[in-house]
Amino acid sequence: MTRERFVDANWIVPTVPELKVVERSGRWLCLNPEVPAWIFTGKPGALLLQKADGKRSIREYHDEMVSNAVEVSLPKLTEFFQSAVDKKLFEKPEREGSLVSWKDRKLSALYLHITNRCNLQCSYCYRESSSHLAVLHDPGKLCGLLEYVKPFTAPGMEVSFSGGEPLMHPGFQEIAATSSRLEYTNRLLTNGTLITDEMADFIAAHFRSVKISLDGPNDEIHSRTRGRGNFARAVRSVERLAERGVKVSVQVTLTKSALPHANEVKGALPALPNVAVRFTPLLPMGRGTGMESEYIDNDEFYNFASGQGSGTRYTRGQCNRSCHAGMGSLSIAENGDVYPCHLFHAREFHFGNIFHDPFEEIFFGAKVKAFARSMDVEQNNPICRDCELRFLCAGGCHANTLHATGDHHGVDTFCSYQKRIIYDTLFASSSPTPSHPLKQP
């Protein structure tokens, strides 16, 4: 590791104004929320960091420790502070703001609803899709859309094909092939009931990953939300795609009814390294708004998810201010209307129509800019602004609070779950015990 700064015994230890200290089983997490950065240490190290006043040197702290019968050598104490410096604990970042490069930014992700027609009638569908809905645009128009936005996109922009059920669009293959030709990174969201061997071959050639919904380990449970006879077809689609090397994410929606069986889903799937299972709670949107008795709470979600591993890795010095909705990603409805996110398809978040309005005016317009600013974790509410984990969680998912309260500025309804999971992840990233009371793992 290349060190940007060396400390010695005469180095003045800076103060960390917002230092947060959390202890678990004799390990002390010391977090600087502003960077964010953190170290693990023993109790003496945590106390030292809490006492740091920006006036005293390492040597002076060593003298104080010796006078209090704390046995630690001056070189060891210097090493402790050097390690804290290396791990960015004392940095004072200059916030440039998330909108400085507004005109220079590129579209990195596009959620494309090619149709809202669907062959299923899922009980909690957030889009309220149906087999009775018309396909609004032919493949030529949607291929033209993908060509049209190309100058505004980042290399390898992700295009998530969604619906409805995207395979219900008669031009699905033509649209996906066009996206591949334009060198976009294609991702598919599907219920998995229409994937034949031939279709699996096509998907393997044109899609980086596929997400398939599965709400239980058998047809009896899965059919409660998605109708009878669909479970076996969805599982067979997972197998077909996985066998062809496609990365498959099986999405399980957690409800009170499904929760006792959710851990059994993995056992119904092929044991292949490119098949993963992800869990999300049922949210009050679309048809799900009338299913209050099925919502799980923070404790239920945490008790279930804490044994699953979050899969998230946090990087010291990487400040996450918000999700990318409106900033680097957009969602386009089946009629061409543009929104910041697929969960924000509402009149107040309507930015324009891709088929009627110049995309440059949509993407760089004042309405999108105001929305992106409203998503900043330090701008939307005082609870998030003052939270020590704000730059790690970035305020969570604003769609959760939007659909629960009607206002996307509020605290994520799963805030308490997220905080516990983040602390679990940070502690799990360190070795169990420091080698001495000051040295962090």
Coordinates of C-alpha atoms in Angstrom, one line a residue:
M1 CA 0.0 0.0 0.0
T2 CA 1.3 3.5 -0.9
R3 CA 1.1 5.8 2.0
E4 CA 0.0 9.4 1.3
R5 CA 1.0 10.6 4.8
F6 CA 3.4 9.4 7.4
V7 CA 3.1 10.1 11.1
D8 CA 5.6 10.2 13.9
A9 CA 5.6 10.6 17.6
N10 CA 5.3 14.4 17.3
W11 CA 2.3 14.2 15.0
I12 CA -0.8 16.1 16.3
V13 CA -3.8 13.8 16.4
P14 CA -6.8 15.4 14.7
T15 CA -10.2 15.3 16.2
V16 CA -13.0 13.4 14.5
P17 CA -16.1 15.6 15.3
E18 CA -18.8 13.0 14.5
L19 CA -16.9 9.9 15.7
K20 CA -19.2 7.0 16.3
V21 CA -18.1 4.2 18.5
V22 CA -19.8 0.8 18.6
E23 CA -18.7 -2.2 20.7
R24 CA -19.5 -5.8 20.0
S25 CA -17.8 -8.7 21.8
G26 CA -14.8 -6.8 22.8
R27 CA -14.2 -5.3 19.3
W28 CA -14.7 -1.5 19.0
L29 CA -15.8 0.0 15.7
C30 CA -14.7 3.6 15.3
L31 CA -16.5 5.3 12.4
N32 CA -16.0 8.7 10.9
P33 CA -19.4 9.2 9.1
E34 CA -18.2 12.2 7.0
V35 CA -15.7 10.2 4.9
P36 CA -17.0 7.5 5.6
A37 CA -14.1 5.5 7.1
W38 CA -13.7 3.2 10.0
I39 CA -11.3 1.1 12.0
F40 CA -11.5 -1.7 14.6
T41 CA -9.6 -1.5 17.8
G42 CA -9.7 -2.4 21.5
K43 CA -11.2 -0.3 24.2
P44 CA -8.0 1.8 24.8
G45 CA -7.8 2.7 21.1
A46 CA -11.5 3.7 21.1
L47 CA -11.0 5.9 24.2
L48 CA -7.9 7.5 22.6
L49 CA -9.8 8.5 19.5
Q50 CA -12.7 9.9 21.6
K51 CA -10.2 12.0 23.6
A52 CA -8.5 13.4 20.5
D53 CA -8.7 17.2 20.6
G54 CA -6.5 18.3 17.7
K55 CA -4.0 19.8 20.1
R56 CA -1.9 17.0 21.5
S57 CA 0.8 14.8 19.8
I58 CA 1.1 11.0 19.9
R59 CA 4.0 11.4 22.3
E60 CA 1.7 13.3 24.7
Y61 CA -1.0 10.7 24.5
H62 CA 1.7 8.0 25.2
D63 CA 2.9 9.9 28.3
E64 CA -0.7 10.1 29.6
M65 CA -1.2 6.3 29.0
V66 CA 2.0 5.5 30.8
S67 CA 1.0 7.6 33.8
N68 CA -2.3 5.7 33.9
A69 CA -0.5 2.3 33.9
V70 CA -1.5 1.4 30.3
E71 CA 1.3 -0.6 28.8
V72 CA 1.9 0.3 25.2
S73 CA 5.2 1.4 23.6
L74 CA 5.5 4.6 21.7
P75 CA 6.3 2.8 18.4
K76 CA 3.1 0.7 18.8
L77 CA 1.0 3.8 19.6
T78 CA 2.5 5.5 16.5
E79 CA 1.7 2.4 14.4
F80 CA -1.9 2.5 15.6
F81 CA -2.4 6.1 14.5
Q82 CA -0.5 5.4 11.3
S83 CA -3.0 2.6 10.5
A84 CA -5.9 4.9 11.3
V85 CA -4.5 7.5 8.9
D86 CA -4.0 4.8 6.2
K87 CA -7.7 3.8 6.6
K88 CA -8.8 7.4 6.1
L89 CA -10.2 7.9 9.6
F90 CA -8.9 11.5 9.9
E91 CA -9.8 12.7 6.4
K92 CA -11.8 15.9 6.0
P93 CA -13.6 15.5 2.6
E94 CA -14.6 18.6 0.6
R95 CA -18.1 18.0 -0.6
E96 CA -18.4 19.1 -4.2
G97 CA -22.1 18.1 -4.4
S98 CA -23.7 15.6 -6.6
L99 CA -24.8 18.0 -9.3
V100 CA -21.6 19.8 -10.2
S101 CA -21.0 17.8 -13.4
W102 CA -24.7 17.9 -14.4
K103 CA -24.1 18.6 -18.1
D104 CA -21.2 16.1 -18.3
R105 CA -23.0 13.2 -16.8
K106 CA -24.1 10.2 -18.9
L107 CA -27.0 7.8 -18.7
S108 CA -25.7 4.6 -17.1
A109 CA -28.9 2.6 -16.6
L110 CA -32.2 2.5 -18.4
Y111 CA -35.3 0.6 -17.2
L112 CA -37.3 -0.1 -20.4
H113 CA -40.8 -1.3 -20.1
I114 CA -41.4 -2.6 -23.6
T115 CA -45.0 -3.6 -22.8
N116 CA -47.3 -3.7 -19.8
R117 CA -49.0 -6.9 -21.1
C118 CA -48.4 -9.9 -19.0
N119 CA -49.6 -13.5 -19.1
L120 CA -49.9 -13.6 -15.3
Q121 CA -52.1 -11.7 -12.8
C122 CA -49.9 -11.5 -9.8
S123 CA -51.7 -10.4 -6.6
Y124 CA -49.1 -7.7 -5.7
C125 CA -47.9 -6.6 -9.1
Y126 CA -46.6 -3.0 -8.7
R127 CA -47.4 -2.3 -12.4
E128 CA -50.9 -3.8 -12.4
S129 CA -50.1 -5.6 -15.6
S130 CA -52.6 -7.8 -17.4
S131 CA -52.9 -10.0 -20.5
H132 CA -55.7 -7.8 -21.7
L133 CA -53.5 -4.7 -22.3
A134 CA -52.4 -3.8 -25.7
V135 CA -48.8 -3.7 -27.0
L136 CA -48.4 0.0 -27.6
H137 CA -45.3 0.3 -29.8
D138 CA -43.9 -1.9 -32.6
P139 CA -40.2 -3.1 -32.3
G140 CA -39.1 -0.5 -34.8
K141 CA -40.1 2.4 -32.6
L142 CA -38.4 0.9 -29.5
C143 CA -35.3 0.1 -31.5
G144 CA -35.3 3.7 -32.6
L145 CA -35.5 4.8 -29.0
L146 CA -32.4 2.8 -28.1
E147 CA -30.6 4.4 -31.1
Y148 CA -31.8 7.9 -30.2
V149 CA -30.4 7.9 -26.6
K150 CA -27.0 6.5 -27.6
P151 CA -25.1 9.8 -27.6
F152 CA -26.2 10.4 -24.0
T153 CA -25.1 7.0 -22.7
A154 CA -22.1 5.8 -20.8
P155 CA -20.2 2.8 -22.3
G156 CA -22.0 -0.4 -21.7
M157 CA -25.1 1.3 -20.3
E158 CA -27.4 -1.3 -18.6
V159 CA -30.8 -1.8 -20.2
S160 CA -33.2 -3.7 -18.0
F161 CA -36.0 -5.2 -20.2
S162 CA -39.2 -5.2 -18.1
G163 CA -42.9 -5.1 -18.4
G164 CA -45.4 -6.5 -17.8
E165 CA -43.8 -9.6 -19.2
P166 CA -41.2 -8.4 -21.8
L167 CA -41.4 -11.8 -23.7
M168 CA -45.1 -10.9 -24.4
H169 CA -43.9 -8.3 -26.9
P170 CA -43.8 -9.8 -30.4
G171 CA -40.7 -7.8 -31.2
F172 CA -38.8 -8.8 -28.0
Q173 CA -35.9 -10.5 -29.9
E174 CA -35.5 -7.7 -32.4
I175 CA -35.4 -5.0 -29.7
A176 CA -32.9 -7.0 -27.6
A177 CA -30.7 -7.7 -30.6
T178 CA -30.6 -4.0 -31.4
S179 CA -29.6 -3.2 -27.8
S180 CA -26.8 -5.8 -28.1
R181 CA -25.6 -4.2 -31.4
L182 CA -25.4 -0.8 -29.7
E183 CA -23.2 -2.5 -27.1
Y184 CA -25.5 -1.9 -24.2
T185 CA -25.5 -4.4 -21.3
N186 CA -28.8 -6.2 -21.4
R187 CA -30.6 -7.4 -18.3
L188 CA -34.0 -9.2 -18.3
L189 CA -36.8 -9.2 -15.7
T190 CA -39.2 -12.0 -16.3
N191 CA -41.7 -14.3 -14.6
G192 CA -39.9 -17.2 -16.3
T193 CA -43.0 -18.9 -17.7
L194 CA -42.3 -18.3 -21.4
I195 CA -38.7 -19.4 -21.8
T196 CA -38.3 -22.3 -24.2
D197 CA -35.0 -23.9 -25.1
E198 CA -34.9 -21.7 -28.2
M199 CA -35.6 -18.6 -26.2
A200 CA -33.0 -19.6 -23.6
D201 CA -30.4 -19.8 -26.4
F202 CA -31.4 -16.3 -27.6
I203 CA -31.3 -14.9 -24.0
A204 CA -27.8 -16.5 -23.4
A205 CA -26.5 -14.7 -26.5
H206 CA -27.9 -11.3 -25.7
F207 CA -28.3 -10.9 -21.9
R208 CA -25.8 -10.5 -19.1
S209 CA -28.2 -11.5 -16.4
V210 CA -31.8 -12.5 -15.8
K211 CA -34.1 -12.0 -12.8
I212 CA -36.9 -14.5 -12.3
S213 CA -39.6 -14.1 -9.7
L214 CA -40.3 -17.1 -7.5
D215 CA -42.4 -16.8 -4.3
G216 CA -42.1 -20.2 -2.7
P217 CA -40.4 -23.6 -2.8
N218 CA -43.4 -25.3 -4.5
D219 CA -46.4 -24.7 -6.6
E220 CA -48.8 -24.5 -3.6
I221 CA -47.0 -21.5 -2.1
H222 CA -45.9 -19.9 -5.4
S223 CA -49.5 -20.1 -6.7
R224 CA -50.9 -18.0 -3.9
T225 CA -49.5 -14.9 -5.6
R226 CA -48.8 -16.0 -9.2
G227 CA -51.5 -18.5 -10.1
R228 CA -51.4 -22.3 -10.4
G229 CA -49.1 -24.2 -12.8
N230 CA -46.4 -21.5 -13.0
F231 CA -43.9 -22.8 -10.5
A232 CA -42.5 -25.7 -12.5
R233 CA -42.2 -23.5 -15.6
A234 CA -40.3 -20.8 -13.7
V235 CA -37.9 -23.4 -12.2
R236 CA -37.3 -25.0 -15.5
S237 CA -36.5 -21.6 -17.0
V238 CA -33.9 -21.1 -14.3
E239 CA -32.4 -24.5 -15.2
R240 CA -32.3 -23.7 -18.9
L241 CA -30.6 -20.4 -18.5
A242 CA -28.2 -21.5 -15.8
E243 CA -27.1 -24.5 -18.0
R244 CA -26.2 -22.0 -20.7
G245 CA -24.1 -19.9 -18.4
V246 CA -26.5 -17.1 -17.8
K247 CA -26.3 -15.4 -14.5
V248 CA -29.7 -15.9 -12.9
S249 CA -31.1 -14.0 -9.9
V250 CA -34.2 -15.6 -8.4
Q251 CA -36.3 -12.9 -6.7
V252 CA -38.4 -13.9 -3.7
T253 CA -40.9 -11.4 -2.4
L254 CA -41.3 -11.8 1.3
T255 CA -44.8 -11.8 2.8
K256 CA -46.0 -13.0 6.2
S257 CA -47.4 -16.1 4.5
A258 CA -44.3 -16.8 2.5
L259 CA -41.7 -16.0 5.1
P260 CA -41.7 -19.4 6.9
H261 CA -40.9 -21.1 3.6
A262 CA -38.6 -18.6 2.0
N263 CA -35.4 -20.4 3.0
E264 CA -36.6 -23.5 1.2
V265 CA -36.6 -21.8 -2.2
K266 CA -32.9 -22.4 -2.8
G267 CA -33.4 -26.1 -2.4
A268 CA -35.9 -26.1 -5.4
L269 CA -33.3 -24.6 -7.7
P270 CA -30.3 -26.0 -9.5
A271 CA -27.1 -26.0 -7.4
L272 CA -25.1 -23.9 -9.8
P273 CA -22.7 -21.0 -9.0
N274 CA -24.5 -18.7 -11.5
V275 CA -27.9 -19.0 -9.6
A276 CA -28.5 -16.7 -6.7
V277 CA -31.5 -16.0 -4.5
R278 CA -32.5 -12.5 -3.5
F279 CA -35.2 -11.4 -1.0
T280 CA -37.2 -8.2 -0.9
P281 CA -40.2 -7.4 1.3
L282 CA -43.7 -6.8 -0.2
L283 CA -44.2 -3.1 -0.6
P284 CA -47.4 -1.1 -0.6
M285 CA -47.5 -0.3 -4.3
G286 CA -49.7 -1.3 -7.2
R287 CA -51.9 -4.2 -6.3
G288 CA -49.9 -4.7 -3.1
T289 CA -51.5 -1.6 -1.5
G290 CA -54.4 -3.7 -0.4
M291 CA -52.3 -6.4 1.3
E292 CA -51.5 -4.8 4.6
S293 CA -51.9 -8.1 6.5
E294 CA -49.0 -9.5 4.4
Y295 CA -46.4 -6.8 5.1
I296 CA -43.4 -7.8 7.2
D297 CA -41.8 -5.4 9.6
N298 CA -38.2 -4.4 10.2
D299 CA -37.6 -7.1 12.9
E300 CA -39.1 -9.8 10.8
F301 CA -37.0 -8.8 7.8
Y302 CA -33.8 -8.5 9.9
N303 CA -34.4 -11.9 11.6
F304 CA -34.7 -13.5 8.3
A305 CA -32.0 -11.7 6.4
S306 CA -29.3 -11.6 9.0
G307 CA -28.4 -15.2 8.3
Q308 CA -28.3 -14.6 4.5
G309 CA -25.4 -12.2 4.3
S310 CA -26.0 -8.8 2.7
G311 CA -23.7 -9.3 -0.2
T312 CA -22.7 -5.6 0.1
R313 CA -19.1 -4.4 0.3
Y314 CA -18.4 -1.0 1.7
T315 CA -15.3 1.0 0.6
R316 CA -13.6 3.5 2.9
G317 CA -13.8 6.9 1.4
Q318 CA -16.6 6.1 -1.0
C319 CA -19.4 8.5 -0.2
N320 CA -22.9 7.4 -1.4
R321 CA -25.2 10.4 -1.4
S322 CA -28.2 8.9 -3.1
C323 CA -29.3 6.2 -5.5
H324 CA -28.8 6.9 -9.2
A325 CA -32.5 7.6 -10.0
G326 CA -32.6 10.7 -12.2
M327 CA -28.9 11.2 -11.9
G328 CA -27.6 8.4 -14.0
S329 CA -30.6 6.2 -14.5
L330 CA -34.1 6.6 -15.9
S331 CA -37.2 4.5 -16.4
I332 CA -39.3 4.6 -19.6
A333 CA -42.9 3.4 -19.4
E334 CA -44.5 1.4 -22.2
N335 CA -46.1 4.6 -23.6
G336 CA -42.7 6.4 -23.7
D337 CA -43.2 8.5 -20.5
V338 CA -39.9 9.1 -18.7
Y339 CA -39.5 8.8 -14.9
P340 CA -36.6 8.7 -12.5
C341 CA -37.1 5.0 -11.5
H342 CA -39.4 2.1 -12.2
L343 CA -40.9 2.6 -8.8
F344 CA -41.6 6.3 -9.3
H345 CA -44.1 6.1 -12.2
A346 CA -46.4 8.8 -10.9
R347 CA -47.6 12.2 -12.3
E348 CA -45.4 14.3 -10.0
F349 CA -42.3 12.5 -11.2
H350 CA -43.1 12.7 -14.9
F351 CA -40.1 14.2 -16.9
G352 CA -41.5 14.1 -20.4
N353 CA -42.1 11.6 -23.2
I354 CA -39.3 10.0 -25.2
F355 CA -41.4 10.0 -28.3
H356 CA -42.5 13.6 -28.1
D357 CA -39.9 15.6 -26.2
P358 CA -36.2 16.1 -27.0
F359 CA -34.2 13.8 -24.8
E360 CA -31.6 16.4 -24.1
E361 CA -34.3 18.6 -22.6
I362 CA -35.6 15.7 -20.5
F363 CA -32.2 14.4 -19.2
F364 CA -30.7 17.8 -18.5
G365 CA -33.9 19.6 -17.6
A366 CA -34.7 21.5 -14.4
K367 CA -37.3 18.9 -13.2
V368 CA -34.8 16.0 -13.3
K369 CA -32.2 18.2 -11.6
A370 CA -34.6 19.2 -8.8
F371 CA -35.5 15.5 -8.3
A372 CA -31.9 14.4 -8.2
R373 CA -31.2 17.1 -5.6
S374 CA -34.1 16.0 -3.5
M375 CA -32.7 12.5 -3.4
D376 CA -29.5 13.7 -1.7
V377 CA -29.2 12.0 1.8
E378 CA -28.3 15.3 3.4
Q379 CA -31.2 17.2 1.7
N380 CA -34.3 15.1 2.1
N381 CA -34.9 14.9 5.9
P382 CA -33.2 15.7 9.2
I383 CA -33.1 12.1 10.5
C384 CA -31.1 10.9 7.5
R385 CA -28.9 14.1 7.5
D386 CA -27.8 13.4 11.1
C387 CA -27.4 9.6 10.8
E388 CA -23.8 8.2 11.2
L389 CA -24.5 5.7 8.4
R390 CA -25.9 8.2 5.9
F391 CA -23.1 7.9 3.4
L392 CA -23.1 4.1 3.5
C393 CA -26.8 3.6 3.0
A394 CA -27.4 6.8 1.0
G395 CA -30.9 7.1 2.6
G396 CA -32.0 3.7 1.5
C397 CA -34.8 3.3 -1.0
H398 CA -36.9 6.4 -1.4
A399 CA -39.6 4.4 -3.2
N400 CA -40.3 2.6 0.1
T401 CA -41.2 5.7 2.0
L402 CA -43.0 7.2 -1.1
H403 CA -45.5 4.3 -1.3
A404 CA -45.8 4.0 2.4
T405 CA -46.3 7.7 3.2
G406 CA -46.9 9.5 -0.1
D407 CA -43.6 11.5 0.4
H408 CA -40.3 10.3 -1.0
H409 CA -38.3 12.7 1.3
G410 CA -38.9 10.6 4.4
V411 CA -37.0 7.9 6.1
D412 CA -36.9 4.5 4.4
T413 CA -39.6 2.3 6.0
F414 CA -36.8 -0.4 6.5
C415 CA -34.3 2.0 8.0
S416 CA -33.9 0.1 11.3
Y417 CA -33.3 -3.1 9.3
Q418 CA -30.7 -1.4 7.1
K419 CA -28.8 0.1 10.0
R420 CA -28.5 -3.3 11.7
I421 CA -27.4 -5.0 8.4
I422 CA -24.8 -2.3 7.8
Y423 CA -23.2 -2.7 11.2
D424 CA -23.3 -6.5 10.8
T425 CA -21.5 -6.2 7.5
L426 CA -18.8 -3.9 8.9
F427 CA -18.2 -6.1 11.8
A428 CA -18.1 -9.3 9.6
S429 CA -15.5 -7.6 7.4
S430 CA -12.9 -7.5 10.3
S431 CA -11.0 -10.4 11.9
P432 CA -12.5 -11.5 15.3
T433 CA -9.9 -10.2 17.6
P434 CA -7.3 -7.4 17.5
S435 CA -3.7 -8.7 18.0
H436 CA -3.3 -6.2 20.9
P437 CA -5.6 -3.6 22.6
L438 CA -4.8 -0.8 20.2
K439 CA -4.2 -2.5 16.9
Q440 CA -7.3 -2.8 14.6
P441 CA -7.7 -5.9 12.5

